[in-house]
Short mmCIF file of C-alpha atoms in Angstrom, two decimals:
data_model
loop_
_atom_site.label_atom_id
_atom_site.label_comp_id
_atom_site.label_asym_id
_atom_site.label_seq_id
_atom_site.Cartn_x
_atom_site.Cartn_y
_atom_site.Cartn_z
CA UNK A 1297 86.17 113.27 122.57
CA UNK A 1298 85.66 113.85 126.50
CA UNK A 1299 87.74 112.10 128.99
CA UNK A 1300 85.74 109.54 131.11
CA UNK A 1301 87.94 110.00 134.29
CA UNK A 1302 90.33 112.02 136.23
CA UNK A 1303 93.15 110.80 134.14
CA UNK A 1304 96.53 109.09 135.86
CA UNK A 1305 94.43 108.31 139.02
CA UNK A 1306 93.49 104.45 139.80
CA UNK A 1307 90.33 103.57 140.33
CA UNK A 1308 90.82 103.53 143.97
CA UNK A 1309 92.15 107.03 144.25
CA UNK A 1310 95.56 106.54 144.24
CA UNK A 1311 98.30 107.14 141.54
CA UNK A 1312 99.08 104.83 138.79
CA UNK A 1313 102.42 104.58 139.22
CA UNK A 1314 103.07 101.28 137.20
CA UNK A 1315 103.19 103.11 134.20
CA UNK A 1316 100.62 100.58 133.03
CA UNK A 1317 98.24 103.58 131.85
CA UNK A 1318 99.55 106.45 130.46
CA UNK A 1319 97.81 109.97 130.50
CA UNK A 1320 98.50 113.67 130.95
CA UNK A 1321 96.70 116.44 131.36
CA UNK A 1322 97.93 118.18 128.52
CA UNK A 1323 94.88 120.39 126.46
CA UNK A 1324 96.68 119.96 122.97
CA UNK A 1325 96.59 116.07 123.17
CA UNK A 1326 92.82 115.64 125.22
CA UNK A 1327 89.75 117.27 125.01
CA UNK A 1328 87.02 117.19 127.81
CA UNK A 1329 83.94 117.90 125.91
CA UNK A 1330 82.74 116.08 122.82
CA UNK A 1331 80.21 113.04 121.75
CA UNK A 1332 82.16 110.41 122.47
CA UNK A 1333 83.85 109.12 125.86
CA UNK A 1334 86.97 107.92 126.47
CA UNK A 1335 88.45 106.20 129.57
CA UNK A 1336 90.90 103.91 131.25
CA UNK A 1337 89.75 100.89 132.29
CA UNK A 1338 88.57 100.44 136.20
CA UNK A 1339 89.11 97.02 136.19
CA UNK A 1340 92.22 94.68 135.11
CA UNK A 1341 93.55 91.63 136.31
CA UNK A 1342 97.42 91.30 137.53
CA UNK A 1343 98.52 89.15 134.11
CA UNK A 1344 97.70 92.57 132.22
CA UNK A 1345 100.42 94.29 134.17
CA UNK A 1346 102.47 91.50 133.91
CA UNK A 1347 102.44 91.25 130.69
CA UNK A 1348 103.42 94.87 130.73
CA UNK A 1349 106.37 94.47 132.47
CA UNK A 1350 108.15 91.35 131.06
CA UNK A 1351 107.21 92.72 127.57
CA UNK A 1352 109.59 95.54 128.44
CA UNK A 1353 111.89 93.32 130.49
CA UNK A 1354 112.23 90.93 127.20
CA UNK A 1355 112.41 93.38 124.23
CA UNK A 1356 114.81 96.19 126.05
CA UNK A 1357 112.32 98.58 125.25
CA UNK A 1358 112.82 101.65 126.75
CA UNK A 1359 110.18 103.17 128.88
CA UNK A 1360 109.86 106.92 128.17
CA UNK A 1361 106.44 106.77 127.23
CA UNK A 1362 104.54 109.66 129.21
CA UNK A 1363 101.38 109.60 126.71
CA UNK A 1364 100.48 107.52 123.89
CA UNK A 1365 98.41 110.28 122.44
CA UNK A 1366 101.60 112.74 122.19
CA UNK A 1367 102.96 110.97 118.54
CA UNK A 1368 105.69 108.47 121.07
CA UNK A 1369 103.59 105.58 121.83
CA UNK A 1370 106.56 103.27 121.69
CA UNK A 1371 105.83 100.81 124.81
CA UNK A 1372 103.18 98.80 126.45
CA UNK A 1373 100.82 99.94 128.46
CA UNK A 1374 97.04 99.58 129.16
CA UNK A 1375 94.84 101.66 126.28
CA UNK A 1376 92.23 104.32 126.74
CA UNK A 1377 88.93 102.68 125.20
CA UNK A 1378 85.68 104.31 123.99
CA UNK A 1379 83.57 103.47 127.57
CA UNK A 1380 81.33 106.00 129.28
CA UNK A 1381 82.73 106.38 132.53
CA UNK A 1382 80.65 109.59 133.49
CA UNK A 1383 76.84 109.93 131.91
CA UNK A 1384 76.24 105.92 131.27
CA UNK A 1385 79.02 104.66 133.44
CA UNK A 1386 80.15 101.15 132.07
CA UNK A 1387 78.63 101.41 128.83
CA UNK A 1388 79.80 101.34 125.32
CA UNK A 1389 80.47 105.15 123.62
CA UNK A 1390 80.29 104.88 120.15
CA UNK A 1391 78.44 106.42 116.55
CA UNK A 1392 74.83 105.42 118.03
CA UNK A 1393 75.01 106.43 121.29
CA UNK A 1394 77.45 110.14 120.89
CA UNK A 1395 75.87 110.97 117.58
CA UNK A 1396 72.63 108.93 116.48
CA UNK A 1397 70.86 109.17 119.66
CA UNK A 1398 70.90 112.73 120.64
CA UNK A 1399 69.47 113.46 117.12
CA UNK A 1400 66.71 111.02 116.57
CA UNK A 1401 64.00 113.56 117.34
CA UNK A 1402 65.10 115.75 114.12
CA UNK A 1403 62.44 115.43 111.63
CA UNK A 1404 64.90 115.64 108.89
CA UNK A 1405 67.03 112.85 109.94
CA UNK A 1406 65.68 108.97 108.86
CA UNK A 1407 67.36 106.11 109.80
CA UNK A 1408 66.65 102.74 107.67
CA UNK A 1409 68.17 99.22 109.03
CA UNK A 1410 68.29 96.39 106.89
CA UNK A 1411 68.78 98.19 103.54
CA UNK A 1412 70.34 97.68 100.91
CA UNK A 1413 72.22 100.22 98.44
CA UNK A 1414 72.44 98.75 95.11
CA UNK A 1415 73.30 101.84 92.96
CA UNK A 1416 74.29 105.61 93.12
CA UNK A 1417 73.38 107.69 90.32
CA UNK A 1418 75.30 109.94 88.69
CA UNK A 1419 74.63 113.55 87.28
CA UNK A 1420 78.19 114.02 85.08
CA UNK A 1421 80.53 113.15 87.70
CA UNK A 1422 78.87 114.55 90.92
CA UNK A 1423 76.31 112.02 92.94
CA UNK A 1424 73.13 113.07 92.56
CA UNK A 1425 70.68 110.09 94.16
CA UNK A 1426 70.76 106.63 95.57
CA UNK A 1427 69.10 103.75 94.96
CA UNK A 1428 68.28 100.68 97.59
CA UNK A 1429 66.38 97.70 98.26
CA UNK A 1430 64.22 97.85 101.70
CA UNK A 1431 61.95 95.41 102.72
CA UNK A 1432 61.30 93.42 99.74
CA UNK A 1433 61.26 96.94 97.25
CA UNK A 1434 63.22 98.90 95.34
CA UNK A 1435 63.56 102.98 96.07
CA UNK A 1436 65.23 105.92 94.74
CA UNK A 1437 65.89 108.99 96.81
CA UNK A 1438 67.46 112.32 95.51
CA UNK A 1439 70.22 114.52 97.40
CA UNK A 1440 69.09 118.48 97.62
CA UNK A 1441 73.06 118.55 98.87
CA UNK A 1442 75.60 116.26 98.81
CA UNK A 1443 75.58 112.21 98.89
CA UNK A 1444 77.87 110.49 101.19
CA UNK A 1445 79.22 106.76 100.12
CA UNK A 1446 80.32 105.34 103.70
CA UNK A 1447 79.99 101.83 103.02
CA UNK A 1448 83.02 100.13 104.45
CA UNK A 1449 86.42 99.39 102.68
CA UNK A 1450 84.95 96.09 100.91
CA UNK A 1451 81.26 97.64 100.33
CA UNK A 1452 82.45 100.81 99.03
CA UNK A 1453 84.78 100.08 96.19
CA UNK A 1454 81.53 97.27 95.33
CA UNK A 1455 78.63 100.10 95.21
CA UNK A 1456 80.88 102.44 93.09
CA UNK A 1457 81.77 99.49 90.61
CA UNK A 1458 77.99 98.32 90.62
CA UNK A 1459 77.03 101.93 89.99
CA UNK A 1460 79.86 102.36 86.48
CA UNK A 1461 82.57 103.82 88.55
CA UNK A 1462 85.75 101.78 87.47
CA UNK A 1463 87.82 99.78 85.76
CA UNK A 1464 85.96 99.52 82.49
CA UNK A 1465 87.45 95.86 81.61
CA UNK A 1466 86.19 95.01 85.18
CA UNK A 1467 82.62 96.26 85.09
CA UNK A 1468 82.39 94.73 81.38
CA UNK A 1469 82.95 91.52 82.52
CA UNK A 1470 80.40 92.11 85.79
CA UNK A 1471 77.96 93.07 82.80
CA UNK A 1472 77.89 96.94 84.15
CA UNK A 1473 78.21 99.90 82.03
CA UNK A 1474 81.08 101.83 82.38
CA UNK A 1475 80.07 105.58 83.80
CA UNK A 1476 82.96 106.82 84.98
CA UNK A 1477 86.51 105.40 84.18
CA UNK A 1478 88.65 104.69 87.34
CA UNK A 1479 91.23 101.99 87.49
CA UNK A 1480 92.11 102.70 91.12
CA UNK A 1481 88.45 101.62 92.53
CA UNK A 1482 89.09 98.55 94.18
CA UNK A 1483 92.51 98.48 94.09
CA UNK A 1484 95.17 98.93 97.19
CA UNK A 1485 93.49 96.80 99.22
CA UNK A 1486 95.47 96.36 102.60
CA UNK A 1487 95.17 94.35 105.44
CA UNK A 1488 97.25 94.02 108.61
CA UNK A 1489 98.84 90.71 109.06
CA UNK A 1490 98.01 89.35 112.52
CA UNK A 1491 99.13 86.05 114.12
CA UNK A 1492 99.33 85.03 117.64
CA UNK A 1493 99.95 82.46 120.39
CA UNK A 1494 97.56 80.98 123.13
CA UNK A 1495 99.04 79.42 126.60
CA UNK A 1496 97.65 77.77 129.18
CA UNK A 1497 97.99 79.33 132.94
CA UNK A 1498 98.91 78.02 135.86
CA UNK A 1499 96.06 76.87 138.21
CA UNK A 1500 96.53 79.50 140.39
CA UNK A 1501 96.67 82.77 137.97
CA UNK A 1502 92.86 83.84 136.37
CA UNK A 1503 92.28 85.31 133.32
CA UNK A 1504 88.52 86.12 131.72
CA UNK A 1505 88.02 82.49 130.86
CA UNK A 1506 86.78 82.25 134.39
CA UNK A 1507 83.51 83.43 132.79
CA UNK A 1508 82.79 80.07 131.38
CA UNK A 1509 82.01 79.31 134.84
CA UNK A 1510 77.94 80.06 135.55
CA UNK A 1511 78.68 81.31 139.24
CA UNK A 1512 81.48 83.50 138.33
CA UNK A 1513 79.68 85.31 135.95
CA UNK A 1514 76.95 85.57 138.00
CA UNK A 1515 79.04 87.70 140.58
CA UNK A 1516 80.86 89.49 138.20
CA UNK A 1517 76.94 90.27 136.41
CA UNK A 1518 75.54 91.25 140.00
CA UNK A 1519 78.70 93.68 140.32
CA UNK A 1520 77.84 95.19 137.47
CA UNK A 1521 74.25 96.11 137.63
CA UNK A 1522 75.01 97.39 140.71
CA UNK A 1523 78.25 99.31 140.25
CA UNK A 1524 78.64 99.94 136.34
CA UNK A 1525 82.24 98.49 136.85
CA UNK A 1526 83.92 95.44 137.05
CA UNK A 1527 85.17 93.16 133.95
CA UNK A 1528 81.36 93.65 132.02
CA UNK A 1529 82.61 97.47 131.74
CA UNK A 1530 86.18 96.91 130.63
CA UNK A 1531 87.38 95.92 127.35
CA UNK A 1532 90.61 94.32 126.94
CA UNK A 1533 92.96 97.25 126.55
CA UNK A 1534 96.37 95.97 127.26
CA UNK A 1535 98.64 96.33 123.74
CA UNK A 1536 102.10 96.85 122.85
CA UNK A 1537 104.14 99.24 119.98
CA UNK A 1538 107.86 98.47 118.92
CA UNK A 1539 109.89 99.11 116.15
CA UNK A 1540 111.05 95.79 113.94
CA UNK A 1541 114.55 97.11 114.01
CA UNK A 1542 114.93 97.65 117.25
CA UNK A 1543 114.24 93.69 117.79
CA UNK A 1544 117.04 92.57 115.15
CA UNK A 1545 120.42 93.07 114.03
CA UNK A 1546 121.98 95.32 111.53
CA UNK A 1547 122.82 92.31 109.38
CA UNK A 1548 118.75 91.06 109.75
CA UNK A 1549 117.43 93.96 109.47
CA UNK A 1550 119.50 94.63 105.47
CA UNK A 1551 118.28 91.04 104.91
CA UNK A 1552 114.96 92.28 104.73
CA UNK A 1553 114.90 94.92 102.85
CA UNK A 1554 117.16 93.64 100.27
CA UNK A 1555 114.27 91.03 100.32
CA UNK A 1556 111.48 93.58 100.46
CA UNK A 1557 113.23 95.27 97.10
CA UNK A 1558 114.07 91.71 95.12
CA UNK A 1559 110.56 90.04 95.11
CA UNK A 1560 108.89 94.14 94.86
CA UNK A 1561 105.27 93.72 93.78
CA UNK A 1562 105.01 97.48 93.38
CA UNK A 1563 104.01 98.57 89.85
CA UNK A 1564 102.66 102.17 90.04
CA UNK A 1565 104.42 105.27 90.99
CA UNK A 1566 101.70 105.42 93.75
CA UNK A 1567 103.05 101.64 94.95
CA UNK A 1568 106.31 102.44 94.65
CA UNK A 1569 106.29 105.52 96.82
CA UNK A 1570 104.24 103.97 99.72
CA UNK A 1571 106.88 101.18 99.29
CA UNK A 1572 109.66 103.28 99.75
CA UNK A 1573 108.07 105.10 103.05
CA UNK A 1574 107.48 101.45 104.57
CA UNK A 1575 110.67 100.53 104.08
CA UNK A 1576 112.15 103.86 105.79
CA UNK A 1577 109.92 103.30 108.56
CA UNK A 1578 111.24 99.45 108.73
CA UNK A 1579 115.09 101.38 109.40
CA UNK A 1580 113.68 103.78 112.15
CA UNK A 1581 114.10 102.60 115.64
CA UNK A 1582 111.49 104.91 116.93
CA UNK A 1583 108.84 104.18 114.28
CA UNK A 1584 106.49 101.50 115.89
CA UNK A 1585 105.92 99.04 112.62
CA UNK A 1586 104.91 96.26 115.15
CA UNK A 1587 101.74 96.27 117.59
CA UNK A 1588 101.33 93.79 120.31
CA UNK A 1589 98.14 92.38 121.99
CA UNK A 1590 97.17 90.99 125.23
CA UNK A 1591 93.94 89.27 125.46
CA UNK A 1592 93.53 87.40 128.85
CA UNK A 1593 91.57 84.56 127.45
CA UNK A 1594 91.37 82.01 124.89
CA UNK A 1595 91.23 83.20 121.44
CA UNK A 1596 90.72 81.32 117.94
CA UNK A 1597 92.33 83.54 115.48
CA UNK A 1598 91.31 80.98 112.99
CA UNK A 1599 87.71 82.05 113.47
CA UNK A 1600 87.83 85.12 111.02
CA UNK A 1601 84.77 87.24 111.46
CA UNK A 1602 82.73 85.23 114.04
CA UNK A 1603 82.92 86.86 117.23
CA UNK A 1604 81.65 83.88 119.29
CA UNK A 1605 83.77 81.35 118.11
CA UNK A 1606 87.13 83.79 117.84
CA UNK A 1607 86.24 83.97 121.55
CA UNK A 1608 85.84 80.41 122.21
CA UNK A 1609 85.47 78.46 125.65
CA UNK A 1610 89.15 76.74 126.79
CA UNK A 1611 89.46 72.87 127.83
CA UNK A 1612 87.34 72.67 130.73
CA UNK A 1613 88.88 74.05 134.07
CA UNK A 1614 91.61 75.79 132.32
CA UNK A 1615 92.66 79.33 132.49
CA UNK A 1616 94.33 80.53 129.02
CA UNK A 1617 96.88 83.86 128.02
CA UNK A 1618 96.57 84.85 124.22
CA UNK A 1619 99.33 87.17 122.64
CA UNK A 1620 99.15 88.79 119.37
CA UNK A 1621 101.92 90.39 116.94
CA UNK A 1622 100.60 92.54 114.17
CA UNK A 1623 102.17 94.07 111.26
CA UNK A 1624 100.99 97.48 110.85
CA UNK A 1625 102.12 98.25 107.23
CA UNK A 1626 101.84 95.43 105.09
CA UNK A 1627 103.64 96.17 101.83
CA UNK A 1628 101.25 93.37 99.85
CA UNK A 1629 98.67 94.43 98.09
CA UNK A 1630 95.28 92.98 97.07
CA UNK A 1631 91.63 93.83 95.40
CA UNK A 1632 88.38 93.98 95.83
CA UNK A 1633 86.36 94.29 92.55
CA UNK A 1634 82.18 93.00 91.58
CA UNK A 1635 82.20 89.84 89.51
CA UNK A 1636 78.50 90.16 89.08
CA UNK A 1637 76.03 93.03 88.37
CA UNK A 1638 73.58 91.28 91.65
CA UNK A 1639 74.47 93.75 94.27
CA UNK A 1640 73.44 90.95 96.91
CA UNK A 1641 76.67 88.79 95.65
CA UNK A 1642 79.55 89.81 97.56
CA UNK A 1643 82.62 91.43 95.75
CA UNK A 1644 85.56 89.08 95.22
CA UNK A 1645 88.67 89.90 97.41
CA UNK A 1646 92.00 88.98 96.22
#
């Protein structure tokens, strides 16, 4: 990755001595060349960095945080994000535009959108083809090299089931012959465990919910086209790490384990060991089981996938704060496993 910015400088020159982004120049933690940017925000409002500060003031975290990127990122502070601040100032950096893009003119490289991959085939046990859907027809294509399955934590385990990769009760009952016996595909399915709170600000503090009003926007979108900066080129970067024992007591913090241990779900020596590294990390002060968000506007966690309504409007005229708490190693598990040979029907995830 390249840096997008002299790092631990404001955006108006001066140092950031809040502590509210974190950075240094070290070569063994940052890299300045690469296809994808990173970069500290240019543009924040003052509930970010306060935020920051009573978060600290609150949990009696200490502040020794001098980079997140160094393996301590105990703290809160304002994140680096994946935004060009250099070549495309203001814009996204991501797969299409650091890797995709500068290769489009290679004739051995074909990208198809709005396919579908319904089957890999199999030569023993190494990938050998792929089949899809694409525009109404079925295809098969044939690796000289190598396949690579990349389809996403809920696709993948679906495409390797659909293709006889398995359990072999669960493909029998999907009405797909077994290939290749594997009982872990689909299995250890985690998910982090978010929930949050939304408040409503005083008249006088702002938050990105001004953007519901037309005239607002249209500033903020005139700032923009002319400058690359502004809120339209800065994500919402402002998160928090802790440790859950440094927020309770001895006595709590035994409670839970001897909890975690009594209703154990873990039945493989694979479960049991990740188990038993969770619940290490749950004793460390300095391990960071616990992330915190920021978002300055209203948010509908409720809303699952859809990005328009998880960023809904607020009541009209109002100005709201949303905080988040996420656990970052779950100890449930679940599954995701076909229930039907149709590779259209989506896998069922319990």
């Amino acid at each position: 990755m390249k840096s997008g910015r002299p790092w631990g400088i404001r955006a108006d020159g001066t140092k950031d001595a809040t502590q509210f982004r974190l950075h240094t120049n070290h070569l063994k933690l940052h890299s300045t060349s690469g296809p994808i940017h990173t970069s500290f925000n240019d543009y924040w409002l003052p509930v970010e960095e306060n935020f920051v500060k009573a978060a600290y003031k609150t949990t009696g975290t200490k502040n020794t945080l001098t980079d997140a990127r160094s393996g301590d990122h105990l703290g809160f502070y304002s994140s680096l994000g994946t935004v060009d601040r250099i070549e495309n100032p203001g814009t996204r950096s991501y797969a299409a535009t650091g890797f995709l893009k500068p290769n489009l003119g290679r004739p051995n490289l074909k990208i198809l959108t709005e396919a579908l991959a319904t089957k890999v085939f199999l030569d023993g046990n190494t990938e050998k083809g792929v089949e899809f859907t694409y525009k109404g027809n079925m295809y098969q294509v044939w690796a000289t090299q190598e396949v690579i399955l990349s389809a996403g934590v809920i696709q993948t385990p679906q495409l390797l089931e659909l293709s006889g990769i398995g359990n072999p009760e669960i493909l029998s009952n999907a009405g797909v012959e077994c290939v290749v016996e594997n009982k872990s595909v689909g299995t250890n399915f985690q998910n982090h465990v978010l929930t949050g709170m939304v408040y409503n600000l005083v008249d006088s503090i702002e938050s990105l919910d001004a953007f519901q009003n037309p005239e607002y926007a249209a500033v903020q979108q005139q700032i923009y086209d002319s400058t690359h900066k502004g809120p339209y080129g800065s994500p919402t970067l402002c998160i928090g790490f802790l440790s859950y024992a440094s927020l309770v007591t001895p006595e709590e913090l035994d409670a839970t384990i001897a909890e975690i241990k009594r209703n154990s779900q873990a039945k493989t020596s694979f479960e049991k060991a990740q188990e038993k590294i969770i619940v290490d990390q749950l004793r460390d002060p300095k391990f960071a089981n616990l992330q915190a968000f920021c978002v300055p506007c209203n948010v509908d966690i409720t809303a699952g996938a859809d990005q328009v309504k998880f960023f809904s409007p607020p009541p009209q005229g109002k100005n709201r704060l949303s905080l988040g708490i996420a656990l970052e190693h779950p100890l449930s598990h679940g599954t995701v496993h076909i229930s039907s040979k149709d590779p259209t029907k989506p896998p069922v995830i319990l």
